[in-house]
CSV table of C-alpha atoms and ligand atoms in Angstrom, one decimal:
chain,number,residue,atom,x,y,z
A,1,MET,CA,79.5,-53.9,-11.7
A,2,ALA,CA,82.3,-57.0,-10.5
A,3,THR,CA,81.6,-60.5,-12.5
A,4,GLU,CA,83.9,-62.2,-10.4
A,5,PRO,CA,82.0,-62.6,-7.8
A,6,ALA,CA,84.8,-65.2,-5.5
A,7,ALA,CA,87.0,-61.6,-5.5
A,8,SER,CA,85.0,-59.9,-2.9
A,9,ARG,CA,83.7,-63.1,-0.8
A,10,SER,CA,85.0,-62.7,2.9
A,11,ASN,CA,83.1,-66.3,3.7
A,12,PRO,CA,84.4,-67.9,0.0
A,13,ALA,CA,82.6,-71.2,1.5
A,14,LEU,CA,80.2,-70.6,4.7
A,15,VAL,CA,81.3,-72.5,7.2
A,16,ARG,CA,78.2,-75.1,8.9
A,17,GLU,CA,80.1,-77.6,10.2
A,18,ALA,CA,78.9,-76.2,14.5
A,19,GLN,CA,75.9,-74.9,13.0
A,20,THR,CA,74.8,-78.2,11.8
A,21,ALA,CA,75.7,-79.8,15.1
A,22,MET,CA,74.2,-77.2,17.1
A,23,TYR,CA,70.9,-77.3,14.4
A,24,GLN,CA,70.6,-81.4,15.2
A,25,ARG,CA,70.9,-81.2,19.0
A,26,ALA,CA,68.3,-78.0,19.3
A,27,MET,CA,65.8,-80.3,16.9
A,28,ARG,CA,65.7,-82.8,20.0
A,29,THR,CA,64.0,-80.0,22.0
A,30,LEU,CA,63.2,-76.8,20.8
A,31,PRO,CA,60.3,-76.7,17.6
A,32,GLY,CA,61.8,-75.9,14.1
A,33,GLY,CA,65.4,-75.7,17.0
A,34,THR,CA,64.7,-72.3,17.9
A,35,ASP,CA,62.7,-69.7,20.0
A,36,SER,CA,60.5,-68.0,17.0
A,37,ASN,CA,58.9,-69.4,14.0
A,38,PHE,CA,60.6,-66.5,12.1
A,39,ARG,CA,64.2,-67.7,12.6
A,40,ALA,CA,63.2,-71.3,11.7
A,41,TRP,CA,65.0,-71.3,8.5
A,42,GLY,CA,65.4,-75.1,8.7
A,43,ASP,CA,69.1,-76.7,7.8
A,44,ASP,CA,70.0,-73.1,7.0
A,45,THR,CA,68.6,-72.4,10.8
A,46,ILE,CA,72.0,-69.5,11.6
A,47,TYR,CA,73.1,-69.8,14.8
A,48,VAL,CA,74.8,-66.6,16.4
A,49,ASP,CA,77.8,-66.1,18.7
A,50,ARG,CA,78.1,-62.7,18.6
A,51,GLY,CA,77.6,-59.5,17.6
A,52,LYS,CA,79.5,-55.9,17.8
A,53,GLY,CA,78.9,-52.5,16.0
A,54,GLY,CA,77.6,-53.6,12.5
A,55,TYR,CA,79.2,-56.7,12.3
A,56,VAL,CA,77.5,-60.5,13.8
A,57,TRP,CA,79.6,-64.3,14.2
A,58,ASP,CA,77.8,-66.7,14.0
A,59,ILE,CA,79.0,-70.1,15.9
A,60,ASP,CA,81.2,-71.8,13.0
A,61,GLY,CA,82.8,-67.8,12.6
A,62,ASN,CA,81.6,-66.8,10.2
A,63,GLU,CA,81.5,-63.0,10.2
A,64,TYR,CA,78.6,-60.7,8.4
A,65,ILE,CA,77.4,-57.6,8.4
A,66,ASP,CA,75.0,-57.2,10.1
A,67,LEU,CA,71.7,-55.6,7.4
A,68,ARG,CA,69.2,-57.0,10.5
A,69,MET,CA,69.5,-55.9,12.9
A,70,GLY,CA,68.0,-58.6,15.3
A,71,TYR,CA,64.2,-57.3,13.0
A,72,GLY,CA,65.6,-53.3,14.2
A,73,PRO,CA,65.6,-53.0,18.0
A,74,VAL,CA,69.8,-52.3,17.7
A,75,ILE,CA,70.1,-49.1,16.1
A,76,LEU,CA,72.9,-47.6,17.6
A,77,GLY,CA,74.8,-51.4,17.0
A,78,HIS,CA,75.6,-54.6,19.2
A,79,GLY,CA,77.6,-54.1,22.2
A,80,ASP,CA,77.6,-50.7,22.5
A,81,ASP,CA,79.6,-50.0,24.9
A,82,ARG,CA,77.7,-46.7,26.4
A,83,VAL,CA,74.2,-48.9,26.9
A,84,ASP,CA,75.8,-51.9,27.9
A,85,ASP,CA,78.4,-50.1,30.4
A,86,TYR,CA,75.2,-48.3,31.9
A,87,VAL,CA,73.1,-51.3,32.4
A,88,ASN,CA,75.7,-53.5,34.3
A,89,GLU,CA,75.8,-50.8,36.8
A,90,ARG,CA,72.2,-50.5,37.1
A,91,MET,CA,71.6,-54.4,37.4
A,92,ARG,CA,74.5,-55.0,39.9
A,93,LYS,CA,70.7,-52.8,42.2
A,94,GLY,CA,68.7,-55.6,41.4
A,95,VAL,CA,66.8,-56.8,38.4
A,96,SER,CA,63.3,-57.1,40.2
A,97,PHE,CA,61.2,-56.5,42.2
A,98,SER,CA,57.7,-56.0,41.5
A,99,LEU,CA,57.9,-52.3,42.1
A,100,THR,CA,58.7,-49.8,40.9
A,101,SER,CA,62.5,-47.6,40.3
A,102,GLU,CA,63.4,-44.8,39.1
A,103,ASP,CA,64.9,-46.3,36.0
A,104,GLU,CA,61.5,-47.2,34.4
A,105,VAL,CA,60.2,-42.9,35.6
A,106,GLN,CA,63.2,-42.0,33.8
A,107,ALA,CA,62.7,-44.3,31.1
A,108,MET,CA,58.9,-43.1,30.5
A,109,GLU,CA,60.0,-39.3,30.5
A,110,LEU,CA,61.8,-39.7,28.1
A,111,VAL,CA,59.6,-41.0,25.8
A,112,LYS,CA,57.2,-37.9,27.1
A,113,GLU,CA,60.0,-36.0,26.1
A,114,LEU,CA,60.8,-37.2,22.7
A,115,THR,CA,57.6,-38.0,21.4
A,116,GLY,CA,56.1,-34.7,22.5
A,117,TRP,CA,52.7,-35.3,22.0
A,118,VAL,CA,53.2,-39.0,24.7
A,119,ASP,CA,50.9,-37.7,28.0
A,120,LYS,CA,50.8,-41.2,29.7
A,121,VAL,CA,53.0,-44.2,29.1
A,122,ARG,CA,54.1,-47.4,30.9
A,123,MET,CA,56.3,-50.1,30.1
A,124,THR,CA,56.1,-53.8,28.5
A,125,VAL,CA,58.6,-56.1,27.8
A,126,SER,CA,57.6,-56.8,23.9
A,127,GLY,CA,55.9,-55.5,21.5
A,128,THR,CA,53.8,-57.7,21.7
A,129,GLU,CA,52.1,-56.2,24.6
A,130,ALA,CA,53.3,-52.8,23.6
A,131,THR,CA,50.0,-53.5,20.8
A,132,MET,CA,47.4,-55.8,23.1
A,133,HIS,CA,47.3,-53.4,24.9
A,134,ALA,CA,47.1,-50.8,23.1
A,135,MET,CA,43.9,-52.4,21.5
A,136,ARG,CA,42.1,-53.1,25.1
A,137,ILE,CA,42.3,-49.5,26.0
A,138,ALA,CA,41.0,-48.0,22.7
A,139,ARG,CA,37.8,-51.0,22.9
A,140,ALA,CA,37.5,-49.5,27.2
A,141,TYR,CA,37.7,-46.3,26.1
A,142,THR,CA,35.3,-45.9,23.2
A,143,GLY,CA,33.1,-48.6,24.4
A,144,ARG,CA,33.9,-50.9,20.9
A,145,ASP,CA,34.9,-54.8,20.3
A,146,ARG,CA,36.2,-54.0,17.0
A,147,ILE,CA,39.6,-53.1,15.6
A,148,VAL,CA,40.6,-52.7,12.0
A,149,LYS,CA,44.4,-53.6,10.3
A,150,PHE,CA,45.5,-53.5,7.6
A,151,GLU,CA,47.1,-56.2,5.1
A,152,GLY,CA,50.6,-57.2,5.4
A,153,GLN,CA,50.7,-55.4,9.0
A,154,TYR,CA,52.5,-57.2,11.5
A,155,HIS,CA,51.5,-56.1,15.2
A,156,GLY,CA,52.9,-59.5,17.1
A,157,VAL,CA,52.1,-62.6,18.3
A,158,HIS,CA,48.7,-62.2,19.8
A,159,ASP,CA,45.6,-63.3,19.0
A,160,TYR,CA,44.2,-60.3,17.5
A,161,ALA,CA,46.8,-59.0,15.7
A,162,LEU,CA,47.9,-62.4,14.0
A,163,ILE,CA,45.1,-61.2,10.9
A,164,SER,CA,45.4,-61.1,7.3
A,165,VAL,CA,49.3,-60.5,7.8
A,166,ALA,CA,51.8,-62.1,5.5
A,167,PRO,CA,50.3,-64.9,3.5
A,168,ASP,CA,52.5,-65.8,0.1
A,169,VAL,CA,49.7,-66.5,-2.2
A,170,MET,CA,47.1,-63.0,-2.4
A,171,SER,CA,44.0,-64.9,-2.9
A,172,GLU,CA,44.2,-66.1,0.6
A,173,LEU,CA,43.0,-62.6,1.6
A,174,GLY,CA,39.5,-62.5,-0.3
A,175,ASP,CA,38.9,-60.5,-3.0
A,176,ALA,CA,39.7,-56.7,-3.6
A,177,ASP,CA,36.9,-55.2,-2.7
A,178,ALA,CA,36.2,-57.5,0.2
A,179,PRO,CA,39.7,-58.7,1.7
A,180,VAL,CA,38.6,-61.9,4.4
A,181,ARG,CA,40.1,-62.4,7.9
A,182,LEU,CA,43.0,-65.3,7.4
A,183,ALA,CA,43.9,-66.4,10.8
A,184,TRP,CA,47.8,-66.7,10.2
A,185,GLY,CA,48.1,-70.7,12.1
A,186,ARG,CA,45.3,-72.0,13.7
A,187,GLY,CA,44.5,-71.8,17.6
A,188,ILE,CA,43.2,-68.5,17.3
A,189,PRO,CA,39.6,-68.1,18.0
A,190,ASP,CA,36.7,-66.9,15.3
A,191,ALA,CA,35.0,-65.2,18.1
A,192,VAL,CA,39.3,-63.0,18.7
A,193,ALA,CA,39.4,-62.9,14.7
A,194,ASP,CA,36.1,-61.5,14.1
A,195,THR,CA,36.8,-59.2,16.4
A,196,ILE,CA,39.4,-57.5,13.6
A,197,ILE,CA,38.2,-56.2,10.3
A,198,PRO,CA,41.4,-56.1,7.7
A,199,ALA,CA,42.1,-53.5,5.2
A,200,ARG,CA,44.0,-52.1,2.7
A,201,TYR,CA,46.6,-50.2,3.7
A,202,ASN,CA,47.2,-46.5,1.2
A,203,ASN,CA,43.3,-47.0,0.5
A,204,ILE,CA,41.4,-44.3,1.8
A,205,ASP,CA,38.0,-44.2,0.2
A,206,ALA,CA,37.5,-48.1,0.5
A,207,LEU,CA,38.0,-47.0,4.2
A,208,ARG,CA,35.8,-44.4,4.9
A,209,ARG,CA,32.8,-46.8,2.9
A,210,LEU,CA,33.9,-49.2,5.9
A,211,PHE,CA,33.5,-46.3,8.5
A,212,GLU,CA,30.3,-45.4,7.0
A,213,ALA,CA,28.6,-48.4,7.5
A,214,ARG,CA,30.5,-49.9,10.7
A,215,GLY,CA,31.5,-46.9,12.2
A,216,GLU,CA,29.7,-47.3,15.3
A,217,GLU,CA,31.5,-51.0,16.6
A,218,ILE,CA,34.8,-50.3,15.5
A,219,ALA,CA,37.3,-48.5,17.9
A,220,ALA,CA,40.4,-47.6,16.9
A,221,ILE,CA,42.8,-48.0,13.7
A,222,ILE,CA,45.7,-49.6,14.2
A,223,VAL,CA,48.2,-48.8,12.0
A,224,GLU,CA,52.3,-49.9,11.3
A,225,PRO,CA,53.1,-46.0,9.5
A,226,VAL,CA,54.9,-48.0,6.8
A,227,LEU,CA,54.6,-51.1,6.0
A,228,GLY,CA,57.3,-52.6,8.0
A,229,ASN,CA,56.9,-55.9,7.3
A,230,ALA,CA,56.7,-55.9,3.6
A,231,GLN,CA,60.1,-53.8,2.4
A,232,GLY,CA,58.3,-50.6,4.0
A,233,ILE,CA,55.9,-49.6,1.5
A,234,MET,CA,55.3,-45.8,2.3
A,235,PRO,CA,52.0,-44.3,3.2
A,236,LYS,CA,50.8,-42.2,0.0
A,237,PRO,CA,51.4,-38.6,0.0
A,238,GLY,CA,48.4,-37.5,2.6
A,239,PHE,CA,47.1,-41.1,3.5
A,240,HIS,CA,48.3,-40.4,7.2
A,241,GLN,CA,46.5,-36.7,7.3
A,242,ALA,CA,43.2,-38.2,5.6
A,243,MET,CA,43.2,-41.1,8.0
A,244,ARG,CA,44.0,-39.2,10.8
A,245,ALA,CA,40.7,-36.7,10.0
A,246,LEU,CA,39.0,-39.7,9.0
A,247,THR,CA,39.0,-41.3,12.5
A,248,GLU,CA,38.3,-38.1,14.2
A,249,GLU,CA,35.1,-37.7,12.5
A,250,PHE,CA,33.9,-41.6,13.6
A,251,GLY,CA,34.9,-41.1,16.7
A,252,ILE,CA,37.2,-43.6,15.9
A,253,LEU,CA,41.2,-43.9,17.9
A,254,LEU,CA,44.0,-44.4,15.3
A,255,ILE,CA,46.6,-45.6,16.8
A,256,PHE,CA,50.4,-45.4,15.7
A,257,ASP,CA,52.3,-49.4,15.5
A,258,GLU,CA,55.7,-46.9,16.4
A,259,VAL,CA,57.9,-51.0,17.1
A,260,LYS,CA,59.9,-50.6,14.1
A,261,THR,CA,59.5,-46.5,13.1
A,262,GLY,CA,59.8,-45.2,16.8
A,263,PHE,CA,63.0,-43.8,17.4
A,264,ARG,CA,64.6,-44.2,14.2
A,265,PHE,CA,62.5,-42.5,11.7
A,266,ALA,CA,62.4,-39.2,14.2
A,267,LYS,CA,63.6,-38.4,17.6
A,268,GLY,CA,59.6,-38.5,17.6
A,269,GLY,CA,59.5,-41.7,15.4
A,270,ALA,CA,56.5,-41.6,12.8
A,271,ALA,CA,54.5,-39.5,14.7
A,272,GLU,CA,57.0,-36.6,14.5
A,273,PHE,CA,58.6,-37.9,10.5
A,274,PHE,CA,54.9,-37.6,8.9
A,275,GLY,CA,53.3,-34.8,11.5
A,276,VAL,CA,50.1,-37.2,12.2
A,277,THR,CA,49.8,-37.5,16.1
A,278,PRO,CA,47.6,-40.6,16.7
A,279,ASP,CA,45.6,-41.1,19.9
A,280,LEU,CA,48.0,-43.8,20.9
A,281,ALA,CA,51.3,-45.6,20.1
A,282,THR,CA,53.2,-48.4,20.5
A,283,TYR,CA,57.2,-48.7,21.0
A,284,ALA,CA,59.5,-50.9,21.4
A,285,LYS,CA,63.1,-52.2,19.7
A,286,ALA,CA,64.7,-48.6,18.5
A,287,MET,CA,64.0,-47.4,22.7
A,288,GLY,CA,66.2,-50.1,23.8
A,289,ASN,CA,69.1,-50.9,21.5
A,290,GLY,CA,68.3,-54.0,21.7
A,291,TYR,CA,67.4,-55.2,25.0
A,292,PRO,CA,63.4,-56.1,25.9
A,293,ALA,CA,61.8,-52.7,26.2
A,294,ALA,CA,58.9,-52.1,24.7
A,295,ALA,CA,55.4,-49.9,26.0
A,296,PHE,CA,52.6,-48.2,24.6
A,297,GLY,CA,50.9,-44.7,25.2
A,298,GLY,CA,49.2,-41.9,24.0
A,299,ARG,CA,47.2,-39.0,24.9
A,300,GLU,CA,45.9,-38.3,28.6
A,301,GLU,CA,42.4,-38.7,28.2
A,302,VAL,CA,42.6,-41.9,26.7
A,303,MET,CA,45.2,-43.2,28.6
A,304,SER,CA,43.1,-42.9,31.7
A,305,VAL,CA,41.5,-45.5,31.8
A,306,LEU,CA,44.4,-46.8,33.8
A,307,PRO,CA,44.7,-48.2,36.2
A,308,ASP,CA,40.9,-48.3,37.6
A,309,LYS,CA,38.6,-49.7,34.4
A,310,VAL,CA,40.9,-51.4,32.2
A,311,SER,CA,43.9,-54.5,33.3
A,312,HIS,CA,47.5,-53.9,32.2
A,313,GLY,CA,50.2,-55.8,34.3
A,314,GLY,CA,53.4,-57.5,34.3
A,315,THR,CA,56.3,-59.2,36.4
A,316,TYR,CA,58.7,-58.2,34.2
A,317,ALA,CA,57.1,-54.6,33.5
A,318,GLY,CA,59.5,-51.7,33.8
A,319,ASN,CA,62.5,-54.7,34.7
A,320,ARG,CA,65.5,-52.4,35.4
A,321,ILE,CA,67.6,-54.2,32.8
A,322,ALA,CA,64.4,-53.0,30.2
A,323,ALA,CA,64.7,-49.8,32.3
A,324,ALA,CA,67.9,-49.0,32.3
A,325,ALA,CA,68.8,-49.7,28.2
A,326,ALA,CA,65.8,-47.4,27.7
A,327,VAL,CA,67.1,-44.9,29.3
A,328,LYS,CA,70.6,-44.9,28.2
A,329,THR,CA,69.1,-45.4,24.5
A,330,LEU,CA,66.8,-42.5,24.4
A,331,GLN,CA,69.3,-40.3,26.4
A,332,ILE,CA,72.2,-41.2,23.1
A,333,ILE,CA,69.1,-40.5,21.0
A,334,ARG,CA,68.1,-37.1,22.6
A,335,ASP,CA,71.1,-36.1,23.4
A,336,THR,CA,73.8,-37.0,19.8
A,337,ASP,CA,73.1,-36.6,15.9
A,338,ALA,CA,73.0,-41.0,16.3
A,339,LEU,CA,69.8,-40.6,14.3
A,340,GLU,CA,71.5,-38.4,11.4
A,341,VAL,CA,74.0,-41.0,11.4
A,342,VAL,CA,71.5,-44.2,10.6
A,343,HIS,CA,69.9,-42.3,7.9
A,344,ALA,CA,72.6,-40.3,6.3
A,345,THR,CA,74.0,-44.6,6.0
A,346,GLY,CA,71.5,-45.3,4.7
A,347,ARG,CA,71.1,-43.1,1.6
A,348,ARG,CA,75.0,-43.7,1.0
A,349,VAL,CA,74.3,-47.1,0.1
A,350,GLN,CA,70.7,-46.6,-1.8
A,351,ALA,CA,73.6,-43.9,-3.6
A,352,GLY,CA,75.7,-46.7,-4.1
A,353,LEU,CA,73.2,-49.5,-5.1
A,354,ARG,CA,71.3,-47.2,-7.2
A,355,GLU,CA,75.4,-46.8,-9.3
A,356,VAL,CA,74.9,-51.2,-9.4
A,357,LEU,CA,71.1,-51.1,-10.4
A,358,ASN,CA,70.8,-48.3,-12.7
A,359,PRO,CA,73.1,-50.0,-16.0
A,360,THR,CA,71.4,-53.3,-15.4
A,361,GLY,CA,67.9,-51.5,-16.9
A,362,LEU,CA,66.4,-54.2,-14.1
A,363,PRO,CA,62.8,-51.5,-12.9
A,364,TYR,CA,62.9,-51.8,-8.9
A,365,HIS,CA,61.8,-48.8,-6.5
A,366,PHE,CA,63.2,-48.7,-3.0
A,367,THR,CA,60.8,-49.3,-0.3
A,368,GLY,CA,60.7,-47.4,3.0
A,369,HIS,CA,63.2,-45.0,5.3
A,370,PRO,CA,66.7,-44.8,4.3
A,371,SER,CA,66.8,-46.3,8.2
A,372,MET,CA,65.2,-49.2,7.1
A,373,PHE,CA,64.9,-49.7,3.3
A,374,GLY,CA,64.1,-52.5,1.1
A,375,ILE,CA,64.7,-52.9,-3.1
A,376,MET,CA,61.5,-54.3,-4.6
A,377,PHE,CA,62.1,-55.7,-9.0
A,378,SER,CA,59.1,-54.1,-10.6
A,379,GLU,CA,57.9,-51.2,-12.3
A,380,VAL,CA,54.9,-50.2,-10.8
A,381,GLU,CA,56.2,-48.9,-7.1
A,382,ALA,CA,54.2,-51.2,-4.7
A,383,SER,CA,51.4,-49.4,-2.3
A,384,GLU,CA,50.3,-51.7,-0.5
A,385,TYR,CA,51.0,-55.7,0.3
A,386,ARG,CA,49.2,-57.2,-2.2
A,387,ASP,CA,52.0,-55.2,-4.8
A,388,TRP,CA,54.6,-57.1,-3.4
A,389,ALA,CA,53.4,-60.5,-4.7
A,390,THR,CA,54.5,-58.3,-9.0
A,391,THR,CA,57.4,-58.0,-7.6
A,392,ASP,CA,60.5,-60.0,-8.5
A,393,HIS,CA,61.2,-61.8,-5.1
A,394,GLU,CA,62.3,-64.7,-6.3
A,395,LEU,CA,65.2,-62.5,-7.9
A,396,TYR,CA,65.4,-60.6,-4.9
A,397,ASP,CA,65.9,-63.5,-2.3
A,398,ALA,CA,68.9,-64.9,-4.4
A,399,VAL,CA,70.5,-61.8,-4.2
A,400,ALA,CA,70.2,-61.8,-0.3
A,401,VAL,CA,71.0,-65.0,0.1
A,402,GLY,CA,74.1,-64.5,-2.3
A,403,MET,CA,75.2,-62.0,0.0
A,404,HIS,CA,75.1,-64.1,3.6
A,405,ALA,CA,77.2,-66.4,1.3
A,406,ARG,CA,79.4,-62.7,1.0
A,407,GLY,CA,79.5,-61.6,4.1
A,408,ALA,CA,76.8,-59.6,4.6
A,409,MET,CA,72.9,-60.4,5.9
A,410,PRO,CA,69.5,-59.3,5.2
A,411,GLU,CA,67.1,-61.0,5.8
A,412,PRO,CA,66.4,-64.2,2.9
A,413,ASP,CA,63.2,-62.7,2.9
A,414,SER,CA,62.4,-60.2,0.6
A,415,ARG,CA,59.6,-58.7,3.0
A,416,GLU,CA,62.2,-57.6,5.3
A,417,PRO,CA,63.7,-54.6,4.7
A,418,TRP,CA,67.3,-53.8,5.4
A,419,PHE,CA,68.5,-52.1,9.3
A,420,PHE,CA,70.8,-50.0,9.3
A,421,CYS,CA,72.6,-48.9,13.4
A,422,GLU,CA,75.0,-46.1,13.9
A,423,ALA,CA,78.1,-48.8,13.8
A,424,HIS,CA,77.1,-49.2,10.2
A,425,ALA,CA,79.0,-45.9,9.0
A,426,GLN,CA,82.4,-47.0,10.7
A,427,GLY,CA,85.4,-47.8,8.5
A,428,ASP,CA,84.0,-50.0,5.3
A,429,ILE,CA,80.5,-50.6,5.8
A,430,VAL,CA,78.9,-49.0,3.0
A,431,ASP,CA,81.5,-50.1,0.7
A,432,ARG,CA,81.4,-53.6,0.9
A,433,VAL,CA,77.1,-53.9,1.1
A,434,VAL,CA,77.2,-51.8,-2.0
A,435,THR,CA,79.6,-54.8,-3.7
A,436,ILE,CA,78.2,-58.0,-1.8
A,437,PHE,CA,75.2,-56.8,-3.5
A,438,SER,CA,76.4,-56.1,-7.0
A,439,ASP,CA,78.0,-58.9,-6.5
A,440,SER,CA,75.6,-61.3,-5.9
A,441,LEU,CA,73.1,-59.9,-8.3
A,442,ASP,CA,75.8,-60.3,-11.6
A,443,ALA,CA,75.7,-64.0,-9.4
A,444,ALA,CA,71.6,-64.4,-9.7
A,445,LEU,CA,71.5,-62.7,-13.2
A,446,GLU,CA,73.7,-65.7,-13.8
A,447,ALA,CA,72.0,-68.2,-12.4
A,448,ARG,CA,69.0,-66.6,-13.4
A,449,ALA,CA,70.1,-66.9,-17.6
A,450,HIS,CA,70.8,-70.4,-16.7
A,451,GLY,CA,67.2,-70.6,-15.0
A,452,ASP,CA,68.4,-71.9,-11.5
A,453,ILE,CA,66.6,-69.8,-9.9
A,454,GLY,CA,63.9,-71.5,-8.4
A,455,PRO,CA,60.1,-70.9,-7.0
A,456,GLU,CA,59.4,-69.5,-3.8
A,457,PRO,CA,59.0,-71.8,-0.8
A,458,SER,CA,55.7,-72.5,-0.8
A,459,GLY,CA,52.8,-72.3,2.1
A,460,ALA,CA,52.2,-69.7,4.5
A,461,MET,CA,53.6,-71.0,7.7
A,462,SER,CA,56.8,-71.4,4.9
A,463,HIS,CA,59.6,-68.7,7.1
A,464,PRO,CA,57.7,-65.2,6.1
A,465,ALA,CA,60.3,-62.8,8.2
A,466,ALA,CA,57.4,-61.2,10.7
A,467,GLY,CA,59.9,-60.5,12.9
B,1,PMP,N1,54.8,-54.3,15.8
B,1,PMP,C1,55.4,-54.1,14.6
B,1,PMP,C2,55.0,-52.8,13.9
B,1,PMP,C3,56.7,-55.6,14.3
B,1,PMP,O1,57.3,-55.3,13.7
B,1,PMP,C4,56.9,-56.1,15.2
B,1,PMP,C5,58.2,-57.1,15.9
B,1,PMP,N2,58.8,-57.1,14.5
B,1,PMP,C6,55.6,-56.0,16.7
B,1,PMP,C7,55.2,-55.5,16.7
B,1,PMP,C8,56.0,-57.4,17.7
B,1,PMP,O2,57.0,-57.0,18.4
B,1,PMP,P1,57.5,-58.2,19.8
B,1,PMP,O3,58.3,-59.1,18.4
B,1,PMP,O4,58.6,-57.0,20.2
B,1,PMP,O5,56.7,-59.1,20.2
């Protein structure tokens, strides 16, 4: 391992002059100086100028290899000319009519084609809307009100999704045998929270007990196939299959929230990757390479509650920009080896990180899928959100922050995985990521030896990433 961090620094001293000024300006108008709590990093809030391929530049001109990729959507690379040129061409015909264009029909046909099991599907603008509508459809179809969701899973910012998401302190989730509904922040009515039943991921026995006790009240279980907001913790072998069988036994719908995994893990998303067919699924992120394209869809019979029995609409639903972006992005995913490139790149980075980590003797595990993985410093492989607390996330956070200073930008919160895009395969990006990680790990271990790695920020609203 390199011992002289300065040698490989591409940002010897991160300049923050323009960003400090922008932060002060933005703070006068935007709460937290930004449009999303998940990017409100106080004095360290990053103000972006541009991105291209696997790189991003802030307004001070600091260059980073981007390992956040906007929390996952940018599957091909920033400013992908194939997508941008197509969107530009289509948008000149007008973008918003509240009438339906061929672009929307074509985009949703591609979702059907790539997933292979979705019969009917509609566009939304965000993943939040997609999960909100999928949950409503499940309630309408079954005539039951309650939805089971797993601790540590993030399904967006609507009231029904913000339960037991990402506390720093695990005791807030309640007893392991009797999880409590933990609303994330104020303003979520008890009556709404009461319809959500939190459960522990990867614990099929507890789920059976829950279904046996309350199955007749439960419309659906919504699951992100991996814990995308806890470093992509994977299901135990057979977990999804067992959950599929259990939901069928109790007449409960299975919703796969594929906002992060869709068109990333495989052309057909996590359903294809794990070989499990849910009843409903939600998509966003990778389907539009960063444009605000999202969708919810599912089996014909379940989706048949639309349009007559359930409300769904939206001024921007199926807007031309998002629809055209989805058409081109999904065509590229269908017709090229883009996803194989993304997966191979993730595997190359993992191989490089192993070479750095193995000689240190530090206990670690890669979580997630090569296209979207995390590094957990722990002896035991995590299987649910509560396990994250037992990992050495202070060390991880110190490494991540160190990587920023050296020119690569993972999320500075250990819960969010690194995201890879097709453009990361270009040039020396893979080697640089490994070197930057190595240098940052050295520096973090040295800081630890001097007792310099401080505690995690406290309080549930600090800044856990859940974008
Ligand atoms: N579901 C999952 C699994 C997500 O990761 C996210 C966003 N990170 C959402 C839903 C919400 O999507 P959006 O931010 O587009 O509302």
